[in-house]
mmCIF file of C-alpha atoms and ligand atoms in Angstrom:
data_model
loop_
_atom_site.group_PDB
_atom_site.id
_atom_site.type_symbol
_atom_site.label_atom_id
_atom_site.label_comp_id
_atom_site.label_asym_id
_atom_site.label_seq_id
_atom_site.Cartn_x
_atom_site.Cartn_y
_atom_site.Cartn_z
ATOM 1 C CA UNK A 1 -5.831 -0.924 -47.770
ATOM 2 C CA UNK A 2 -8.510 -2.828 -49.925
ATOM 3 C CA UNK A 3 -10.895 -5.011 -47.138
ATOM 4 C CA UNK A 4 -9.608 -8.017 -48.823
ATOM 5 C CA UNK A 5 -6.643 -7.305 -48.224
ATOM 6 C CA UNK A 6 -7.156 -5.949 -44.736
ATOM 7 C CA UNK A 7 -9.043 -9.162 -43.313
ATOM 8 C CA UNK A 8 -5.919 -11.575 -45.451
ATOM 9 C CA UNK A 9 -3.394 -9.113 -42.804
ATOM 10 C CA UNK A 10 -5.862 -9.903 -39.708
ATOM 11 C CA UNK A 11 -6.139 -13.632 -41.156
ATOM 12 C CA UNK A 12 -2.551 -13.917 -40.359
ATOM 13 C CA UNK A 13 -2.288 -12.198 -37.456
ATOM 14 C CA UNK A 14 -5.002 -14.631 -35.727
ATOM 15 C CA UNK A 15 -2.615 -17.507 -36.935
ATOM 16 C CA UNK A 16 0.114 -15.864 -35.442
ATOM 17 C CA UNK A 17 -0.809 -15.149 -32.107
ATOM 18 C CA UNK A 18 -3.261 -18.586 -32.325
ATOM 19 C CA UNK A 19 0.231 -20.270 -32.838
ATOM 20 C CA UNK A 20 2.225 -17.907 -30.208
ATOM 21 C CA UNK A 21 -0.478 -18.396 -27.540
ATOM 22 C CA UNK A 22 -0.468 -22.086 -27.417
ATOM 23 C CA UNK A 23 3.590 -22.267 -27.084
ATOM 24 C CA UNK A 24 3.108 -19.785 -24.472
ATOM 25 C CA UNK A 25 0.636 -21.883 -22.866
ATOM 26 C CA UNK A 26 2.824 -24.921 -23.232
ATOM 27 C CA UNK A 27 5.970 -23.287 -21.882
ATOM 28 C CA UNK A 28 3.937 -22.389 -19.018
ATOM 29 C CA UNK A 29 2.486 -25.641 -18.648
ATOM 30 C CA UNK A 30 6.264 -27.342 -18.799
ATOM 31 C CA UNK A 31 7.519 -24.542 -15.938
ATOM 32 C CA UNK A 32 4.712 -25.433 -13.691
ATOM 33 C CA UNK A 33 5.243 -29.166 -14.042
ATOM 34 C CA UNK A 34 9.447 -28.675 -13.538
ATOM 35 C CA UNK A 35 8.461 -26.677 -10.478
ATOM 36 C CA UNK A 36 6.655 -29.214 -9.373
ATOM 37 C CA UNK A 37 3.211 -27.605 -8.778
ATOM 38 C CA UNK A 38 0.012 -28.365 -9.199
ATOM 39 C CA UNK A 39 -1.518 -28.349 -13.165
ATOM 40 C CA UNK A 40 -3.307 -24.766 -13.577
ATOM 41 C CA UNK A 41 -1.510 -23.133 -10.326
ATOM 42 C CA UNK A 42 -0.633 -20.348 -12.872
ATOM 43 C CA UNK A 43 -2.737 -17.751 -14.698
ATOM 44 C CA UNK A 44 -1.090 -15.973 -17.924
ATOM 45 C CA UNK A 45 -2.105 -12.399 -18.395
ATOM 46 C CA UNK A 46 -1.746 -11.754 -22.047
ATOM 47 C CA UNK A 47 -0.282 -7.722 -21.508
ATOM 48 C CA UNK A 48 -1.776 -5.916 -24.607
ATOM 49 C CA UNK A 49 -0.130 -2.289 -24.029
ATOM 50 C CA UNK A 50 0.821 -0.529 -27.498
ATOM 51 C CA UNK A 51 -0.926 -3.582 -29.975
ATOM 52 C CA UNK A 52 -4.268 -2.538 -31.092
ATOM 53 C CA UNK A 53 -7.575 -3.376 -29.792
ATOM 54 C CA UNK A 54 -8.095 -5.808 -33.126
ATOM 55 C CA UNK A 55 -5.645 -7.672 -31.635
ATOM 56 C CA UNK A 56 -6.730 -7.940 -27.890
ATOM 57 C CA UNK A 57 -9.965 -9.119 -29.786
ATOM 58 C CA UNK A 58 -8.265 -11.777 -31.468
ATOM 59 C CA UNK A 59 -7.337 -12.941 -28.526
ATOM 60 C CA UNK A 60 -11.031 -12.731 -26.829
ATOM 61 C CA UNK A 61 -11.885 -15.338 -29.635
ATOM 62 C CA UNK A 62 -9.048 -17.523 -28.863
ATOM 63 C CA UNK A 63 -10.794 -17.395 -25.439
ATOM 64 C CA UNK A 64 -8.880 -14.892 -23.287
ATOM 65 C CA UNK A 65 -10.973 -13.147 -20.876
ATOM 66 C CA UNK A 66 -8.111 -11.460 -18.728
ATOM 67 C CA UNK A 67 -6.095 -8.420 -20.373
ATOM 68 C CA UNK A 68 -3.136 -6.862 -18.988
ATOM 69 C CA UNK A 69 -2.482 -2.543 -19.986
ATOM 70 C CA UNK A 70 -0.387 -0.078 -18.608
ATOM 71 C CA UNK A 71 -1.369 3.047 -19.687
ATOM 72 C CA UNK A 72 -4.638 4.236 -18.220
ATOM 73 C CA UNK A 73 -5.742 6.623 -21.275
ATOM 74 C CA UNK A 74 -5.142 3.476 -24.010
ATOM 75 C CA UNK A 75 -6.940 0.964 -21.336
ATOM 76 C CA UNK A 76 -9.845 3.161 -21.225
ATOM 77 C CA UNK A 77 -9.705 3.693 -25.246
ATOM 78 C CA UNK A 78 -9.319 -0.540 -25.887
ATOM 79 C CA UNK A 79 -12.230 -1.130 -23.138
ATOM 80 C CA UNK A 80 -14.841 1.500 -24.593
ATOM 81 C CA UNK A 81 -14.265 0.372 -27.658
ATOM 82 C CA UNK A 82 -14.488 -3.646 -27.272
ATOM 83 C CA UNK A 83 -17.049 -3.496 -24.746
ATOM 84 C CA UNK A 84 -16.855 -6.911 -23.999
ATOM 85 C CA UNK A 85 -19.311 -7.560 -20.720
ATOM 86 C CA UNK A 86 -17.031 -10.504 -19.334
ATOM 87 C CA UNK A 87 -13.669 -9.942 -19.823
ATOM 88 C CA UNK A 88 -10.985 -8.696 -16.318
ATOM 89 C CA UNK A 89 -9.001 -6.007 -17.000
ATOM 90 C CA UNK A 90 -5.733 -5.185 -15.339
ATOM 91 C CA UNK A 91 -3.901 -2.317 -14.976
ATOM 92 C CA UNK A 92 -0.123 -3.511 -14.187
ATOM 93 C CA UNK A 93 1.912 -0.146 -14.972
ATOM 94 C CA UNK A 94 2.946 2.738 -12.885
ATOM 95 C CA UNK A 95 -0.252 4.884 -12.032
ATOM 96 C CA UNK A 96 -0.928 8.948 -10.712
ATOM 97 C CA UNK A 97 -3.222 9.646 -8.511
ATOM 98 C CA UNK A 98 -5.192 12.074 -11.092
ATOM 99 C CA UNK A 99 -6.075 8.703 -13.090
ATOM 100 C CA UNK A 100 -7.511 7.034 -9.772
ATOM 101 C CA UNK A 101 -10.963 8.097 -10.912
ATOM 102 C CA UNK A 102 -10.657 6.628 -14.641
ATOM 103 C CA UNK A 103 -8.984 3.890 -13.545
ATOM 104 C CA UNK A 104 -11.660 2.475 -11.037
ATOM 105 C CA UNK A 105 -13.946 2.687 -13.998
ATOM 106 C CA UNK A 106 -12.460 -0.512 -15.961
ATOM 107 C CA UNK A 107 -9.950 -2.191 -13.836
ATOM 108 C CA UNK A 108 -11.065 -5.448 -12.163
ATOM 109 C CA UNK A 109 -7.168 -5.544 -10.678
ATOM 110 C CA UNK A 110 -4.555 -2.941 -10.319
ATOM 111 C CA UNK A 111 -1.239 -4.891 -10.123
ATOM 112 C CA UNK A 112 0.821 -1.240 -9.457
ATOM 113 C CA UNK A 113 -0.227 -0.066 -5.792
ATOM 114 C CA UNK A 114 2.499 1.380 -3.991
ATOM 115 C CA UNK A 115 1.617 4.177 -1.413
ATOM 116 C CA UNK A 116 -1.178 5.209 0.663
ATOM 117 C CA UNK A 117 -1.847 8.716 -1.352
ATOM 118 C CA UNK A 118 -2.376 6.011 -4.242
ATOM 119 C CA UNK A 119 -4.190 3.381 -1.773
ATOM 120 C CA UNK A 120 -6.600 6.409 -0.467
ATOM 121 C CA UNK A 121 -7.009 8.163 -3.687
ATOM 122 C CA UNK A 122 -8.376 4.437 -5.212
ATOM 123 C CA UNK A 123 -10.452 3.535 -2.623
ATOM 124 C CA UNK A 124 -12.488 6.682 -2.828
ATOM 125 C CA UNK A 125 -12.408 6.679 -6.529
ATOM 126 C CA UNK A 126 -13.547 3.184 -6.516
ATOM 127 C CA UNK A 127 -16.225 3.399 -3.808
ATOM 128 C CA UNK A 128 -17.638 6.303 -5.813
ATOM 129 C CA UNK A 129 -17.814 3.962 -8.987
ATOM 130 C CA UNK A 130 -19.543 1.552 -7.465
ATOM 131 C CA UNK A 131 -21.876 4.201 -5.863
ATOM 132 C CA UNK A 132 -22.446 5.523 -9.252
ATOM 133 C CA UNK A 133 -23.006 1.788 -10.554
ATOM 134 C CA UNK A 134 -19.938 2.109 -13.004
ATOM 135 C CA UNK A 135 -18.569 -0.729 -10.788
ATOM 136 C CA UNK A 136 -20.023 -4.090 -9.129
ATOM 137 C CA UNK A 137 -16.952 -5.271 -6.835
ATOM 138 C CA UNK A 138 -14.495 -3.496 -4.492
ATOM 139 C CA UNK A 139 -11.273 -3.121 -6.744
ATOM 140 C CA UNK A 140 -8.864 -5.793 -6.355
ATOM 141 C CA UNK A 141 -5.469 -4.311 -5.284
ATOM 142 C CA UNK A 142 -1.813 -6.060 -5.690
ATOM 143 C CA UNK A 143 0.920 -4.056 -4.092
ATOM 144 C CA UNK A 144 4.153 -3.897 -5.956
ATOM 145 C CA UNK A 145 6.836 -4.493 -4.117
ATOM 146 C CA UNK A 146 10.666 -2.753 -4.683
ATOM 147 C CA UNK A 147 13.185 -5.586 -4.919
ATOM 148 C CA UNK A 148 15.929 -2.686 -5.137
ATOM 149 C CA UNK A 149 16.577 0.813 -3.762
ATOM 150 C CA UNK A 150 15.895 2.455 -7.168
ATOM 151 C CA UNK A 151 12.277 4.098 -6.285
ATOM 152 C CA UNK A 152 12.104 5.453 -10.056
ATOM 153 C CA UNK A 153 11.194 2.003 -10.955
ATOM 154 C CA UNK A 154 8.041 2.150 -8.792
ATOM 155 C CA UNK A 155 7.214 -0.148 -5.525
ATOM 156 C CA UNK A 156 6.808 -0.030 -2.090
ATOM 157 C CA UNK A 157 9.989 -0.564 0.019
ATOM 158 C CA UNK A 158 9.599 -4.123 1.956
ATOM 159 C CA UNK A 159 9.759 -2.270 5.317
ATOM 160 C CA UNK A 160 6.695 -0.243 4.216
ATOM 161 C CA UNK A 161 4.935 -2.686 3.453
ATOM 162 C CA UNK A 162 3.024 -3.763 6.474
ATOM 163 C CA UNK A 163 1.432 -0.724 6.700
ATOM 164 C CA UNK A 164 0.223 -0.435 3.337
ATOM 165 C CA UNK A 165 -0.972 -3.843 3.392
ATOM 166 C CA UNK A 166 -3.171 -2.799 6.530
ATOM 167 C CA UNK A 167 -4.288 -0.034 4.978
ATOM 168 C CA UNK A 168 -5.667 -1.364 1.790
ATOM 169 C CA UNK A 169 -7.338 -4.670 3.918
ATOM 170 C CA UNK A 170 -9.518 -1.846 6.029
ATOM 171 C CA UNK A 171 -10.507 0.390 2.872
ATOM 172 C CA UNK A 172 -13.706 -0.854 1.768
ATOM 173 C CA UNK A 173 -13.738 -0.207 -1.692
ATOM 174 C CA UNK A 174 -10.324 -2.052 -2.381
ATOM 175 C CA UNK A 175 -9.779 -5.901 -1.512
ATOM 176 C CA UNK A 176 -5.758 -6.617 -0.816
ATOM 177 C CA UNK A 177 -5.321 -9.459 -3.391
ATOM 178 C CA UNK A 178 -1.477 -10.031 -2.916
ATOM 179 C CA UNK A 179 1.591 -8.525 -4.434
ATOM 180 C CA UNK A 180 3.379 -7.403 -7.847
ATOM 181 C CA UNK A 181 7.012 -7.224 -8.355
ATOM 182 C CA UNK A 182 9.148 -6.226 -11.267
ATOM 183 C CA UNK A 183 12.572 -7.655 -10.744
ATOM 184 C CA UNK A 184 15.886 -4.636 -11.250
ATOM 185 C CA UNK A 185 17.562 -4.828 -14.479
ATOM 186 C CA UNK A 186 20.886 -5.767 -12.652
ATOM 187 C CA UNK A 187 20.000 -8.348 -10.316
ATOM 188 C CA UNK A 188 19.798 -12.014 -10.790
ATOM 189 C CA UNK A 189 15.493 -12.818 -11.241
ATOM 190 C CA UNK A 190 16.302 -16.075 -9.105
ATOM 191 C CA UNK A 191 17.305 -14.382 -6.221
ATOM 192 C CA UNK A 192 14.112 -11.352 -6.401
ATOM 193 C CA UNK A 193 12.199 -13.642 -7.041
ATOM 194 C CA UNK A 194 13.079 -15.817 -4.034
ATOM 195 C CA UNK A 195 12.944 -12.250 -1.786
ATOM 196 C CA UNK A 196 9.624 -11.642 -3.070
ATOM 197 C CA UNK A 197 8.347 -15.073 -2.092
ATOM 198 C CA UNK A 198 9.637 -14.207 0.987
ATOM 199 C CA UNK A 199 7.588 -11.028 1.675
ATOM 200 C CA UNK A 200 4.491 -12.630 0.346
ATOM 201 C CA UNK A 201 4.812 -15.670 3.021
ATOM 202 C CA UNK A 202 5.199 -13.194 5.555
ATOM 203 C CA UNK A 203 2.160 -10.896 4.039
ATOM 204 C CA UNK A 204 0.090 -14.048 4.107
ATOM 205 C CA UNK A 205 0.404 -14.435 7.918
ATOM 206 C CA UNK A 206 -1.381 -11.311 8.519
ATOM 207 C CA UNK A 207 -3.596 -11.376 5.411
ATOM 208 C CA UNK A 208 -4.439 -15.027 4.600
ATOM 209 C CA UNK A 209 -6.657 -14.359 1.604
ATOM 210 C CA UNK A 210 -4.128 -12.106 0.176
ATOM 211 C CA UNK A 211 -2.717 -15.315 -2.253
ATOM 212 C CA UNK A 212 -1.844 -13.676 -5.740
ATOM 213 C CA UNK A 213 1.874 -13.281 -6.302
ATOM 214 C CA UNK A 214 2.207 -11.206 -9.738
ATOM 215 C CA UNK A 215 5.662 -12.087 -11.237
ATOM 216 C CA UNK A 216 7.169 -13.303 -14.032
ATOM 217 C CA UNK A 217 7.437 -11.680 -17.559
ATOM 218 C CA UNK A 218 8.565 -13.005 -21.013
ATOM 219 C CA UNK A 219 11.801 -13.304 -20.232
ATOM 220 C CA UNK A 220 11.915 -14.825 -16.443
ATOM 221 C CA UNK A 221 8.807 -16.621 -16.039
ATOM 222 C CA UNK A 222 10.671 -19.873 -15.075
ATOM 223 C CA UNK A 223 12.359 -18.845 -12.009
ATOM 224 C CA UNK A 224 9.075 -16.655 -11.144
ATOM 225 C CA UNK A 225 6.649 -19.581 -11.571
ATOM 226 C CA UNK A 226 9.807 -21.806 -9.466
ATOM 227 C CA UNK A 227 9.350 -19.325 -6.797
ATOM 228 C CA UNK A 228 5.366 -19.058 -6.334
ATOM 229 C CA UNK A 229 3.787 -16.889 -9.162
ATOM 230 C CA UNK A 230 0.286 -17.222 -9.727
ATOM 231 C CA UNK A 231 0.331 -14.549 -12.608
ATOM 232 C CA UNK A 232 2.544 -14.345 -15.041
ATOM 233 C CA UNK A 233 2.606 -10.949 -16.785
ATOM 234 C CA UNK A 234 3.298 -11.720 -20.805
ATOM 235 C CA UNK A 235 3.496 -9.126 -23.429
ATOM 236 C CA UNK A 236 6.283 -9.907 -26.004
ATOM 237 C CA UNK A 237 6.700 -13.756 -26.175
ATOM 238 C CA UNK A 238 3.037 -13.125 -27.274
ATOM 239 C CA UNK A 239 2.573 -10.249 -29.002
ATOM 240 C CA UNK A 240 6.220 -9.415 -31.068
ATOM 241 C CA UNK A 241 7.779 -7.120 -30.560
ATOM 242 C CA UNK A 242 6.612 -3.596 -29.042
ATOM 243 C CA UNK A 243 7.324 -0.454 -31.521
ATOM 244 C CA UNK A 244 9.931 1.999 -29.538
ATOM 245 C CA UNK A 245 8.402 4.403 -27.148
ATOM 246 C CA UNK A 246 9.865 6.492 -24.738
ATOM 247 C CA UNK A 247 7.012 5.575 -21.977
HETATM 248 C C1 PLP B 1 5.129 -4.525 -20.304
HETATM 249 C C2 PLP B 1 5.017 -5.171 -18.991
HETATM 250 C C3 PLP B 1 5.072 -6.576 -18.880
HETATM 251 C C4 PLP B 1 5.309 -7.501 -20.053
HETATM 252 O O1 PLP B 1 6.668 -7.537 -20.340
HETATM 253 P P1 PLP B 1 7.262 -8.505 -21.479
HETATM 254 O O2 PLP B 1 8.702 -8.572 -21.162
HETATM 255 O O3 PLP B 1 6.962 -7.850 -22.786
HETATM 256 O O4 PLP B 1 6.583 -9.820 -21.358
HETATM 257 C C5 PLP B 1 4.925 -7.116 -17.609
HETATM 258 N N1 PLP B 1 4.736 -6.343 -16.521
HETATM 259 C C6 PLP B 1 4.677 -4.998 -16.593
HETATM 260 C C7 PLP B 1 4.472 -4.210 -15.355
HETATM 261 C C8 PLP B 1 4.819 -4.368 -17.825
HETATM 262 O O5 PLP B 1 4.776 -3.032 -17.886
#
């Protein structure tokens, strides 16, 4: 492609996600206000996974400093090559313990946390980041939560979740931020939703600082912002489509 040509394509891409992001923004705006919560009780997350670093920069200049990935090896490829020196990144999707290491090199959050071997395999990774000055702050943690019996889907079962949640508030290099949930493809998103608000008031007796309640994606952000998100995940209602993968 000529650069002429190139920088008319990235011309109207910035229009297009200029123009996506501020109905996003707007729908998110009108769900908070039908909820009836307070103006700016909810954070959007642009997720970036499978668009292309040009794009996650368009989005730095529309002022976005918060980035949402789910694969550790194309986080770590976006985030050496933007090397932006204030932006949060997140990781949101299902992690191995063999990418605890990488992973506590970029991630400000990691939305994904669902066992100890994962809990204990982060908290060493990231105490050794920040002993190695590759990291400032202990890494924030979000436990996702199973709002079904299906474990291939990732998530702690409720009843384990006590523990885990005591586990990550004593590891020093993790702080227990709140929780994650995805909701199962068969169930109604009210009525996870409404289970996982649930769990969280009950997580927030124990850990009071542990606030953030991850949920909500393109399609159910309503009834996740009706039932206490303070995160809403959102990849396609901003970015298009994603191109077919089998990850
Ligand atoms: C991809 C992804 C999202 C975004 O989903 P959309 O439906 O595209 O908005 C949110 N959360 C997680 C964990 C994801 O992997």
């Amino acid at each position: 492609m000529s650069a002429a040509r190139e920088t008319t394509r990235e011309t109207a891409r910035a229009q297009e996600l200029s123009a996506r992001l501020d109905g996003l923004l707007a729908r998110i705006d009108a769900a908070v206000a039908a909820a009836g919560r307070p103006a700016g009780s909810v954070r959007l997350l642009p997720v970036t996974k499978f668009f292309p670093a040009a794009d996650v920069d368009i989005l730095y200049r529309l002022g976005r400093r918060e980035f949402g990935e789910s694969r550790e090896q194309e986080a770590s490829a976006k985030v050496a090559e933007l090397g932006y020196d204030d932006v949060e990144w997140h990781m949101i999707g299902r992690l191995q313990r063999n990418k605890a290491r990488a992973v506590a090199r970029w991630a400000h959050t990691v939305h994904s946390v669902d066992s100890e071997r994962l809990a204990t395999a982060l908290d060493r990774a990231a105490r050794d980041a920040m002993a190695a000055g590759e990291r400032t702050a202990p890494l924030r943690v979000l436990l996702q939560v199973s709002l079904d019996d299906d474990p291939g889907r990732g998530g702690v079962a409720p009843a384990d979740l006590p523990a885990l949640a005591d586990l990550v508030a004593k590891a020093p290099g993790l702080h227990l931020a709140g929780l994650m949930a995805i909701p199962p493809l068969d169930a109604a998103s009210d009525a996870s939703f409404a289970n996982l608000a649930t769990l969280h008031t009950s997580l927030l007796t124990r850990h009071a600082d542990a606030t953030e309640l991850s949920a909500g994606m393109s399609g159910d952000l309503e009834s996740a912002v009706e039932h206490g998100s303070t995160c809403v995940r959102v990849g396609t209602a901003l970015m298009g489509a994603r191109p077919i993968t089998s990850a």
